[in-house]
XYZ file of C-alpha atoms in Angstrom:
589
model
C -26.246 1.774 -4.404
C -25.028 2.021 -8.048
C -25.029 5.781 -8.945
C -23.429 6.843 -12.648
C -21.913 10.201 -12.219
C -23.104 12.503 -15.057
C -20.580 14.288 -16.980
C -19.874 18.019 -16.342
C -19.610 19.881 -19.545
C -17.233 22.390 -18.039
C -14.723 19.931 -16.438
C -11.859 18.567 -18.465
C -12.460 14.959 -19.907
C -16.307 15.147 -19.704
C -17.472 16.485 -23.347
C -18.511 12.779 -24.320
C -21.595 11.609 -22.432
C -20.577 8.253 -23.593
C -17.673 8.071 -21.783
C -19.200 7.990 -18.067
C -18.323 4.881 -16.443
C -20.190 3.611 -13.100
C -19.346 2.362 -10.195
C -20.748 1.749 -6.731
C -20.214 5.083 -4.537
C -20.749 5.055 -0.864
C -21.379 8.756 0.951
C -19.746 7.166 4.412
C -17.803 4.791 5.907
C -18.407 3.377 9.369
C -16.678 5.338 11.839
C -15.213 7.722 9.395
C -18.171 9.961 9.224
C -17.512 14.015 9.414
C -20.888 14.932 10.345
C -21.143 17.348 13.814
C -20.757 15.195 16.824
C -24.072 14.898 18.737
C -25.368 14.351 22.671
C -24.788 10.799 21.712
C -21.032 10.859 20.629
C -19.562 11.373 23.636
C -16.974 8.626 24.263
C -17.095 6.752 27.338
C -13.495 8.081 28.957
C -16.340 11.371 29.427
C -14.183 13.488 26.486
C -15.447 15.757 23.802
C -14.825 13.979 20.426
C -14.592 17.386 19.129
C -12.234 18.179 21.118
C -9.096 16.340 20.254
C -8.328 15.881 23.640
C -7.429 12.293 23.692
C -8.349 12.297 27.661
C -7.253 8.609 29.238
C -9.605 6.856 30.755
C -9.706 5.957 34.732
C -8.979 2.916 35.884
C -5.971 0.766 34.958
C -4.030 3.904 33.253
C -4.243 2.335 29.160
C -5.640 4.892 27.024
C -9.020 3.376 24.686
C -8.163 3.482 21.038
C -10.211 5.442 19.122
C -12.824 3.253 16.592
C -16.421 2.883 15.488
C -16.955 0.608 18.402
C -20.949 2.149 18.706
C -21.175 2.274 14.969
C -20.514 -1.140 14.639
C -22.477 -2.457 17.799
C -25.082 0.018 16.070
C -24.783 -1.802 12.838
C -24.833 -5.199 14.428
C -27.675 -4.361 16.282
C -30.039 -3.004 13.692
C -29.495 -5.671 11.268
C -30.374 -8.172 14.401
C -34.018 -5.992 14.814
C -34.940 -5.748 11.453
C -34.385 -9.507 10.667
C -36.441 -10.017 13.954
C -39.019 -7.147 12.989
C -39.346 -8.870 9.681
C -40.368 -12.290 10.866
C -42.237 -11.056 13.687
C -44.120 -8.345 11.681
C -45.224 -11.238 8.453
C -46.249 -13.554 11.252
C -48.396 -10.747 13.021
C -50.035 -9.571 10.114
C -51.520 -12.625 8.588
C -52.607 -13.914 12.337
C -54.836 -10.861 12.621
C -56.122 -9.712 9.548
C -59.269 -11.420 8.043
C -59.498 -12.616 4.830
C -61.302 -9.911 3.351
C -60.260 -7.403 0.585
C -59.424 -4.854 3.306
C -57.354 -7.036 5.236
C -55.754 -8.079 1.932
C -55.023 -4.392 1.046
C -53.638 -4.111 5.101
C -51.586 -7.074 4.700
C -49.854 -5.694 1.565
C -49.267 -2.502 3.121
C -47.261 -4.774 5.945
C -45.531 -6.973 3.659
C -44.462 -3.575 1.881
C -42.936 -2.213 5.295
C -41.169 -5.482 5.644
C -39.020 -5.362 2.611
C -38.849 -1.849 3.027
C -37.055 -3.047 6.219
C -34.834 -5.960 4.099
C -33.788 -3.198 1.831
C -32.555 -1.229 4.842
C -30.746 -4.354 6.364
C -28.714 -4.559 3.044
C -28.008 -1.082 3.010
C -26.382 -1.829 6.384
C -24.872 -4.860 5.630
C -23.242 -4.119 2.718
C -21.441 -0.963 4.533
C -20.391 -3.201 6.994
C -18.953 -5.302 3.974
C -17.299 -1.458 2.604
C -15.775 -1.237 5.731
C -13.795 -4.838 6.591
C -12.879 -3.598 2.593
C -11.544 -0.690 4.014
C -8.962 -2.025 7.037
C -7.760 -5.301 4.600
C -6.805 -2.471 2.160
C -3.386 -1.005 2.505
C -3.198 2.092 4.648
C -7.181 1.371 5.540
C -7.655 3.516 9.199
C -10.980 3.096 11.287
C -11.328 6.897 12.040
C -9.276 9.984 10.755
C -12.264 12.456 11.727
C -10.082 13.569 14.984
C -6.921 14.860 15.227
C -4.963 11.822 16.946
C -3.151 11.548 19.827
C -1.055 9.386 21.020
C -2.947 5.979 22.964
C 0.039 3.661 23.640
C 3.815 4.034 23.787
C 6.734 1.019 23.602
C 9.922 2.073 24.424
C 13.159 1.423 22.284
C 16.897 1.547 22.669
C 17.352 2.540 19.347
C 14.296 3.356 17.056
C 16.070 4.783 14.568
C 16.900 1.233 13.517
C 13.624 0.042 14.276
C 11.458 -1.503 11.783
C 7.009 -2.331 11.911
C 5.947 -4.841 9.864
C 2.451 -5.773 9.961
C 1.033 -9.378 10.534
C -2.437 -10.832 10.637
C -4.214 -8.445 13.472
C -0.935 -7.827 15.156
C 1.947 -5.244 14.778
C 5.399 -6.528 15.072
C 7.645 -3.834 16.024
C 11.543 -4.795 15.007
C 14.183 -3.320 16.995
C 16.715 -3.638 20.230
C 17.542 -7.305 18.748
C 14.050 -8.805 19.334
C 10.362 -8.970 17.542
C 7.453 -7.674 19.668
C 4.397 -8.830 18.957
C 1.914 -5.719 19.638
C -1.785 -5.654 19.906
C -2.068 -2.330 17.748
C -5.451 -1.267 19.534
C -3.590 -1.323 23.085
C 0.306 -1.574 22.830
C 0.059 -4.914 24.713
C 3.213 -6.644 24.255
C 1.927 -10.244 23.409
C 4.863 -12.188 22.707
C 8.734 -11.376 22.324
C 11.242 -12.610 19.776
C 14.597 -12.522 20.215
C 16.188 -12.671 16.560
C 20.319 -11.091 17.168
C 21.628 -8.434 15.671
C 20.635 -6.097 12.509
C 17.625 -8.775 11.495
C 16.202 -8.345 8.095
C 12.590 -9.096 8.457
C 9.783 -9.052 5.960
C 8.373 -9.242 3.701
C 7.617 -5.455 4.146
C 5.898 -2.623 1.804
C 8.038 0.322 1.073
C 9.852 2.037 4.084
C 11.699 5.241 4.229
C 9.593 6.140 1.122
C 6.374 6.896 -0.172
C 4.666 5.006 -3.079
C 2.269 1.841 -3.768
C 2.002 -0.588 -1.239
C -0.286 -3.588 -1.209
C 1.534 -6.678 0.366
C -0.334 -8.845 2.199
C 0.566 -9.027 6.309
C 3.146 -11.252 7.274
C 2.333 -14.583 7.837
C 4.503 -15.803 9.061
C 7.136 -13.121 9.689
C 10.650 -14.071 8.842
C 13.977 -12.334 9.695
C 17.690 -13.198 9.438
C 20.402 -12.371 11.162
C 23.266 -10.426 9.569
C 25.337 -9.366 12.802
C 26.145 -12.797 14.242
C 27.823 -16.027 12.909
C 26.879 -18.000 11.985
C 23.927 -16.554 10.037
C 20.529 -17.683 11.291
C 16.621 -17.313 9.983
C 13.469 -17.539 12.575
C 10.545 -18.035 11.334
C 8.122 -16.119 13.475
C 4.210 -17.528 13.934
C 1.378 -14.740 14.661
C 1.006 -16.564 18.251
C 4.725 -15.909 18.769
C 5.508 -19.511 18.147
C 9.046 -20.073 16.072
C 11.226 -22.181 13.851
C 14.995 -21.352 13.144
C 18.007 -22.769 11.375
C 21.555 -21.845 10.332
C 21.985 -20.826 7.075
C 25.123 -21.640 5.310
C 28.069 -18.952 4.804
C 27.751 -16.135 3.188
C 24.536 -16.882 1.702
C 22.617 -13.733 0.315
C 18.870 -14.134 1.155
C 15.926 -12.090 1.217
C 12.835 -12.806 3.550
C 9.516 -13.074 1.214
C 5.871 -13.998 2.007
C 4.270 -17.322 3.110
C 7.512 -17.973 5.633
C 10.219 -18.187 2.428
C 13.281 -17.135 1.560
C 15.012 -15.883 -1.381
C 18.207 -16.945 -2.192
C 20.918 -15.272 -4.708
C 23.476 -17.433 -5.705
C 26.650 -16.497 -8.515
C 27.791 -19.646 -9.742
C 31.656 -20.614 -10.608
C 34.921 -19.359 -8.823
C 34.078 -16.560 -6.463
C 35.375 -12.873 -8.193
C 37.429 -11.229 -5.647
C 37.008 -6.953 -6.353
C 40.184 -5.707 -8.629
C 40.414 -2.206 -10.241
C 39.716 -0.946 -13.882
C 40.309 0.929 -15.721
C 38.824 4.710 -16.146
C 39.058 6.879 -19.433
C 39.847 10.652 -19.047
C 35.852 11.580 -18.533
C 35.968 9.036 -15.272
C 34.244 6.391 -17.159
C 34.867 2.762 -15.544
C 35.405 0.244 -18.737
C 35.333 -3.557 -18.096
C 38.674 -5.700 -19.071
C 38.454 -7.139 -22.618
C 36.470 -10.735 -23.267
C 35.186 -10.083 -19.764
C 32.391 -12.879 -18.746
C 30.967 -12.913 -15.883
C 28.831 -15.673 -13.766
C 25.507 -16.688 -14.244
C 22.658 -15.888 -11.198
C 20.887 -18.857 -9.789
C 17.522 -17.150 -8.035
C 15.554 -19.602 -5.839
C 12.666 -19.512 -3.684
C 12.767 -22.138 -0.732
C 10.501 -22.767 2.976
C 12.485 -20.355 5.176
C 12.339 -23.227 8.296
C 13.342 -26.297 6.661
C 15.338 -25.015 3.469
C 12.927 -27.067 0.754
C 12.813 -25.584 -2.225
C 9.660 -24.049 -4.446
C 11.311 -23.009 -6.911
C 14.814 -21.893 -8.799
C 15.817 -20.292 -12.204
C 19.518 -19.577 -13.374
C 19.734 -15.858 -14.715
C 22.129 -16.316 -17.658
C 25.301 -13.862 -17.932
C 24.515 -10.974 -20.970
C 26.285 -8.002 -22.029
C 27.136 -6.333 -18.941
C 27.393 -2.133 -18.820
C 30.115 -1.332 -17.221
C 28.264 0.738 -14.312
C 26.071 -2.273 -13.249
C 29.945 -4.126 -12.624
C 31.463 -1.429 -10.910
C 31.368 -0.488 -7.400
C 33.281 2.520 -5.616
C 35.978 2.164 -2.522
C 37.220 5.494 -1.410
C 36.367 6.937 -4.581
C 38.108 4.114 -7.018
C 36.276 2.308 -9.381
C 36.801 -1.910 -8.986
C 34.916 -4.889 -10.689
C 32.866 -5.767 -7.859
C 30.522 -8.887 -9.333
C 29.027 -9.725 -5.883
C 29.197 -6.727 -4.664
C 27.228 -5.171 -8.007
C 24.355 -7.498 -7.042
C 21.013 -5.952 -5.806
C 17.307 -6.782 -5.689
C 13.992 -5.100 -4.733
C 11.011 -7.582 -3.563
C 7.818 -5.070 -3.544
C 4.561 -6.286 -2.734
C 5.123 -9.616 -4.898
C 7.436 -8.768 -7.595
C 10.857 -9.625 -7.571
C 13.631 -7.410 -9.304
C 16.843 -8.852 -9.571
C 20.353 -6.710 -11.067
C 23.782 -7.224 -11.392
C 27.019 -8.007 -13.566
C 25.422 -8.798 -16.771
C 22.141 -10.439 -15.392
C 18.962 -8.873 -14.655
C 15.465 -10.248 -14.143
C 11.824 -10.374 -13.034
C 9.750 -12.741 -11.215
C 6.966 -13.064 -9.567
C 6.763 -15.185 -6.329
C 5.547 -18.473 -7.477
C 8.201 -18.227 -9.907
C 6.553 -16.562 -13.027
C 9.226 -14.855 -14.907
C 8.035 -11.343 -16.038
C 10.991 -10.236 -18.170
C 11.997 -12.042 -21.749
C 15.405 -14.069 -20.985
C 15.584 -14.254 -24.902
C 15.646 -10.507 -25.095
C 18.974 -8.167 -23.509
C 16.929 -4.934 -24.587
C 14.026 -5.946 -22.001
C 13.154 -4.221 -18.898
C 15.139 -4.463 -16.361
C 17.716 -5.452 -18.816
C 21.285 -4.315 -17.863
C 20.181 -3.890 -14.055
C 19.823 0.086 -14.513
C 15.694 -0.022 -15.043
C 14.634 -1.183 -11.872
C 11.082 -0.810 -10.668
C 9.715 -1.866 -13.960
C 7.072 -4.034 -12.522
C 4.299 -3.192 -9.456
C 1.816 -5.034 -8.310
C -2.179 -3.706 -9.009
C -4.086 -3.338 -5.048
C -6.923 -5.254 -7.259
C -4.917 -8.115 -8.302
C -2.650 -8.356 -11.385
C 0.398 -6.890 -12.243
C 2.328 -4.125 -14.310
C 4.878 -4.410 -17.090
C 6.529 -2.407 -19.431
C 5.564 -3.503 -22.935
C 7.005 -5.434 -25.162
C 6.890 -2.416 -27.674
C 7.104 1.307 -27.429
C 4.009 3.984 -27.970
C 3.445 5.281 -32.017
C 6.060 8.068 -30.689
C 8.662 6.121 -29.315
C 7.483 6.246 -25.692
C 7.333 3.568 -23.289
C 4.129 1.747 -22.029
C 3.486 -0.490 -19.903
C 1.261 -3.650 -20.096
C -1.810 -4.482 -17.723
C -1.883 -8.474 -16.618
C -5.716 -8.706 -14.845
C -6.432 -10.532 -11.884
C -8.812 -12.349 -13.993
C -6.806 -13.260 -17.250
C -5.562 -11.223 -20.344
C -3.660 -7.838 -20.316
C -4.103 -4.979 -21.868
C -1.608 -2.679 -23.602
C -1.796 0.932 -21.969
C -0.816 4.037 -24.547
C 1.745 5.517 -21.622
C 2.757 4.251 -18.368
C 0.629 2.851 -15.264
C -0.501 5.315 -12.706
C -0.695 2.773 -9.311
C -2.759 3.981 -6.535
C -0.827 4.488 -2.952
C -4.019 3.583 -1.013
C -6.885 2.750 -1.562
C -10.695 2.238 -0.228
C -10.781 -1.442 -1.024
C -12.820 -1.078 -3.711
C -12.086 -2.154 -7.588
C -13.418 0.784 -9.600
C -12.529 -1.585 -12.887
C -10.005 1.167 -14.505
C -6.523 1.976 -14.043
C -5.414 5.436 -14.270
C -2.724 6.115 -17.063
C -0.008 9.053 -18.100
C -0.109 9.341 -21.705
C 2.264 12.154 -22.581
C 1.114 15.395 -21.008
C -2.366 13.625 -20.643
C -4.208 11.329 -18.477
C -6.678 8.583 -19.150
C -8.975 6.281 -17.689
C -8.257 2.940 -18.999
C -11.230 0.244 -18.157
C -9.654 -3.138 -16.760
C -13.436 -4.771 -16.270
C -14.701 -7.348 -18.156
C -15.083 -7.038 -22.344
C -14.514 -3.306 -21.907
C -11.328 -4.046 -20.483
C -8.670 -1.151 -22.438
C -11.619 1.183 -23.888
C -10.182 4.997 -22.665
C -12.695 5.780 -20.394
C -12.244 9.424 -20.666
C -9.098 11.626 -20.802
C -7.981 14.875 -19.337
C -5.920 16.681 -21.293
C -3.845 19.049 -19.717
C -3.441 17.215 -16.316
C -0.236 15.847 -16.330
C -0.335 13.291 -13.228
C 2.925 11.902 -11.979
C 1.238 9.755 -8.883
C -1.898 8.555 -7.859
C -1.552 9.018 -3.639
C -4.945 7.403 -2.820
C -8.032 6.222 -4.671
C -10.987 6.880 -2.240
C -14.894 6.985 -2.428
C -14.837 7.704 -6.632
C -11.997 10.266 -6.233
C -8.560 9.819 -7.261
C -6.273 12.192 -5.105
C -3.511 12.828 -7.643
C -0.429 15.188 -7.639
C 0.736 17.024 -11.079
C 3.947 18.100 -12.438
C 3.407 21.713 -10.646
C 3.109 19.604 -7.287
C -0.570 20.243 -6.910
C -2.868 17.901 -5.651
C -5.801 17.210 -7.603
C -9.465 15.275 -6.168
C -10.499 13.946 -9.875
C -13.907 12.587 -10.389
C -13.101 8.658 -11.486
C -16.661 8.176 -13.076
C -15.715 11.250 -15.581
C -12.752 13.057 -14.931
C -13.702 15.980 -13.780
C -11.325 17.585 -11.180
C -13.826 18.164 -7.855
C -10.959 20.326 -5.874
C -7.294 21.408 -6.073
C -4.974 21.675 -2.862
C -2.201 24.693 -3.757
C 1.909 23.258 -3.647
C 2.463 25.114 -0.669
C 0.176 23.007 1.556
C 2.279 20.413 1.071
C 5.411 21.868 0.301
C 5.821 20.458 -2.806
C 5.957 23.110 -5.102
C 8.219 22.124 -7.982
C 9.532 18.747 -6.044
C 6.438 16.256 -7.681
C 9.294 14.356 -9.271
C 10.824 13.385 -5.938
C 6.996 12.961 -4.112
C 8.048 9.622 -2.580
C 11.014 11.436 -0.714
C 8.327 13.799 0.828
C 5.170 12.542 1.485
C 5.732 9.346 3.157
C 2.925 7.366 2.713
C -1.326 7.589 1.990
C -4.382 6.380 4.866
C -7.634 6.575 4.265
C -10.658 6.155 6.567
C -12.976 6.554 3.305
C -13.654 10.404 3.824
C -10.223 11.410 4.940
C -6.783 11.274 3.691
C -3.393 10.944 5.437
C -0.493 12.235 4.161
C 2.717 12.095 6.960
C 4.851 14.823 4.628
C 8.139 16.317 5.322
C 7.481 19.595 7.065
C 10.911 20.917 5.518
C 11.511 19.490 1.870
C 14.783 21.539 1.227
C 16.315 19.471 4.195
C 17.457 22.840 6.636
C 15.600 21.507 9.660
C 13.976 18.378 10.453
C 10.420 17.667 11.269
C 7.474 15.420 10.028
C 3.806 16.552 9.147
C 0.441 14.476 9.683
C -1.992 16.368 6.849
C -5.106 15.134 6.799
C -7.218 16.218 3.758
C -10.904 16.122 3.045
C -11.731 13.881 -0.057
C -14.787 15.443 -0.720
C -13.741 19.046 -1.276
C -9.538 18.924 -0.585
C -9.906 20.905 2.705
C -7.275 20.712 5.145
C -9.163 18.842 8.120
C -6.451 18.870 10.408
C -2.573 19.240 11.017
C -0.087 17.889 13.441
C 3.337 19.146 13.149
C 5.845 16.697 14.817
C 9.814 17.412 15.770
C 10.489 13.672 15.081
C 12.330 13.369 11.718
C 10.629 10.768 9.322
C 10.309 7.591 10.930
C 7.859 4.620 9.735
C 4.472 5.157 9.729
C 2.189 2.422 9.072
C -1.620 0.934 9.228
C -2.513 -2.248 10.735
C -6.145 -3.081 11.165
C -6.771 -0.051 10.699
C -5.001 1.417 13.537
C -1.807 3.517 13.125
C 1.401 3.390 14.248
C 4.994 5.160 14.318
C 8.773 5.306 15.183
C 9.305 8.421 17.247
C 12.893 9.349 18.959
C 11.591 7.129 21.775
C 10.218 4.151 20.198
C 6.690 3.429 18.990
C 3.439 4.922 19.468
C 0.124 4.023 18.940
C -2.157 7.194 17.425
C -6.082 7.256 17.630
């Protein structure tokens, strides 16, 4: 239901009563429940689900995922009786009850108890709805009640250079020279790949960092080859099913979603490296009249090589430190070697030698060509642009704040943008649910910005000593957020109001929030709980990784699992988890 959270006239941001925005709130999520575990809970491999034990079941030695296999059968079922009590029950009635004013007064009782029923059946449906939300969201997990254990192994060779990518319902696991295509509830190897040495496949979220992530699955996957010649792309089908062709020498390509490449291409003369000159403070400077080539970016079908689009990046006034790259400490003019790119969750950033730009994937271009000044101009102000999990996109503005600060801009999924008085605040995870405002940092303050509708840019409310620096997951009307102090914050969404604080040292990030994304890897949710994997030694001394799970609805620490295993990927895919250990890849439930 629709519940409007009333302002708390102690809690920061909640003085105006007008400034209470609403959204739908839901107490649980299938399978993700933390109430006490009953006669009826225990799972059919004869284990205590309080227990943690993750006991295997007899029989053919695989180990049953954990999920809300009753809830859902539960779920299923009820809605299936009351649709069936509900016909049955209106029939019934009016067969057997006479015509007179009693029978009347009967009958409306019945015909009450029926919708009564209806109203239930929504209920239910509609928290089945909450939860297929849930797993299509980024970092959505079935159940983080229990502390997992491991259900399925795959060995690797080497799984430090392993990489998981997820596709529709499957988990391709990238390492050893070959895809694997993995059911993620079992481990079942479905299909193998063999794609040659060091393959670059995507498109992929963010790995080796935290941070936002909401690109779609893979479908289809595609990887190059960078260790054999000459250089080849497969295009990989979720059945296992490929296409591949050469590409031609030396091309610099990037996979990207719907089975397409992106292509970099400097045009002119190719610009062997050569030295330059450094001034007595070790600054590089670039010869005299230097000019540089232009970038041509294009987009084309990774198996046949048509293109979908292209757009030459004109040469501008190049620093010299986006020209420059170092061998054995000596500066050289490097113009192909100066070239880099980011492709994040549909947004393309694009830096080099005097060009720099922004696109998104069906060829939008985000930055102004006309303009050197603009973001990412001069290839130094890269991650400018982020998707919204909602839809949409983020910018920085065309102008900065009344104080000289920079902004950024709001495109909505559904048309206009709004101008934001600081910068974005992007969720890591989220529920799956649109709240219809966007969290912002506006100085030492942050505000709720509504994105819904004719409201869309009214400040919501503000807090104004809360000085966010990320949002790590926006959950059931809370907004887990970490401060300048390192502290992690539940905030109310509907008001602003902070519901619980978790201290630094919990997550051992006390005075380290501006380098979060180097220690705390990631954000899952299962609607009540949150999943932080977190470096379990930030200073670097010893090596380890940390599974914290955290209770949304007070900040408690629900459970822990220390791990020897250095960071290695972590990721969700329908809404079962997976990770790179020393050995290879494991499934946890």
């Amino acid at each position: 239901m629709t519940e409007r959270t009333q302002p708390d006239s102690a809690a920061p941001g909640s003085s105006d009563p007008e400034k209470v925005h609403t959204f739908d709130l839901i107490d649980e999520v299938p399978g993700a429940s933390g109430r006490t575990a009953g006669p009826d809970d225990v799972r059919p491999d004869g284990a205590d689900p309080g227990d943690g034990s993750g006991t295997a079941a007899d029989g053919d030695g695989a180990s049953a995922p954990r999920e809300p296999g009753r809830v859902t059968v539960a779920l299923a079922g009820a809605r299936t009786a009351v649709g069936r009590t509900a016909r049955r029950g209106g029939a019934a009635v009016r067969r057997r009850l006479p015509s007179t004013r009693r029978g009347k007064v009967l009958l409306a009782g019945g015909t009450a108890v029926v919708v009564v029923l209806a109203v239930v059946a929504g209920v239910l449906v509609d928290a089945q709805v909450r939860h297929r939300d849930l797993l299509a969201a980024p970092g959505g997990v079935r159940s983080l009640a229990e502390k997992p254990t491991e259900q399925w192994s795959v060995d690797l060779e080497n799984p430090i250079s392993a990489t998981l990518v997820e596709m529709p319902g499957l988990l391709a696991i990238v390492g050893d020279e070959q895809v694997r295509g993995v059911d993620p509830a079992t481990g079942e190897v479905r299909w193998t790949v063999h794609v040659g040495q060091y393959p670059d496949c995507g498109p992929t979220g963010r790995l080796g960092v935290g941070g936002p992530v909401s690109a779609e699955p893979a479908d289809p996957l595609v990887c190059v080859s960078s260790g054999e010649a000459p250089q080849e792309v497969t295009v990989i089908r979720p059945d296992g099913t490929t296409a591949s062709r050469e590409l031609d020498e030396g091309a610099v390509v990037a996979p990207a979603a719907d089975g397409t490449l992106i292509t970099f291409e400097l045009t002119g003369e190719e610009q062997e490296p050569r030295p330059v000159v450094v001034d007595k403070m070790g600054a590089a400077h670039l010869p005299k009249g230097f000019t540089g080539p232009d970038l041509v970016v294009r987009r084309e079908d990774a198996a046949t090589g048509a293109e979908r689009w292209s757009e030459t990046v004109a040469f501008g006034a190049p620093l010299p430190e986006s020209c420059v790259t170092y061998d054995d400490n000596a500066p050289n003019l490097d113009v192909a070697g100066a070239l880099g790119w980011t492709l994040l969750d549909g947004v393309l950033e694009v830096q080099g030698c005097g060009v720099s730009a922004a696109f998104l994937l069906d060829g939008t271009r985000l930055d102004d060509p006309e303009d050197p000044a603009d973001a990412p101009a001069g290839g130094l102000d890269t991650a400018s642009f982020a998707a919204l999990p909602d839809g949409g996109w983020v910018q920085p503005a065309a102008e900065p704040a009344a104080d000289g600060a920079a902004r950024d801009a709001v495109h909505l999924p559904g048309g206009g943008a709004v101008t934001l008085d600081g910068r974005a605040l992007v969720p890591w995870a989220t529920d799956g649910r649109d709240p219809g405002l966007l969290l912002a940092r506006v100085g030492s303050r942050t505000s709720a910005v509504s994105t819904d509708g004719k409201d869309a840019g009214e400040v919501l409310w503000t807090v104004p000593d809360l000085a966010v620096v990320a949002v790590l997951a926006r959950v059931s009307g809370t907004a887990v957020v970490m401060d300048e102090e390192g502290e992690v914050h539940g905030i109310d969404l509907g008001t602003g109001a902070e519901r619980w604080t978790v201290d630094p040292d919990v997550l051992s990030t006390h005075g380290m929030a501006w380098t979060v994304e180097s220690m705390i890897f990631g954000a899952y949710t299962d609607g009540d709980t949150v999943l932080f994997p977190a470096s379990a030694d930030p200073a670097g001394d010893s090596s380890g990784l940390r599974l914290l799970a955290i209770d949304v609805r007070d900040g408690s620490v629900r459970w822990e699992v220390d791990q020897d295993t250095p960071y290695t990927q972590v990721i969700s895919v329908d809404g079962y988890v997976a990770q790179i250990t020393q050995q290879g890849v494991v499934g946890l439930g």
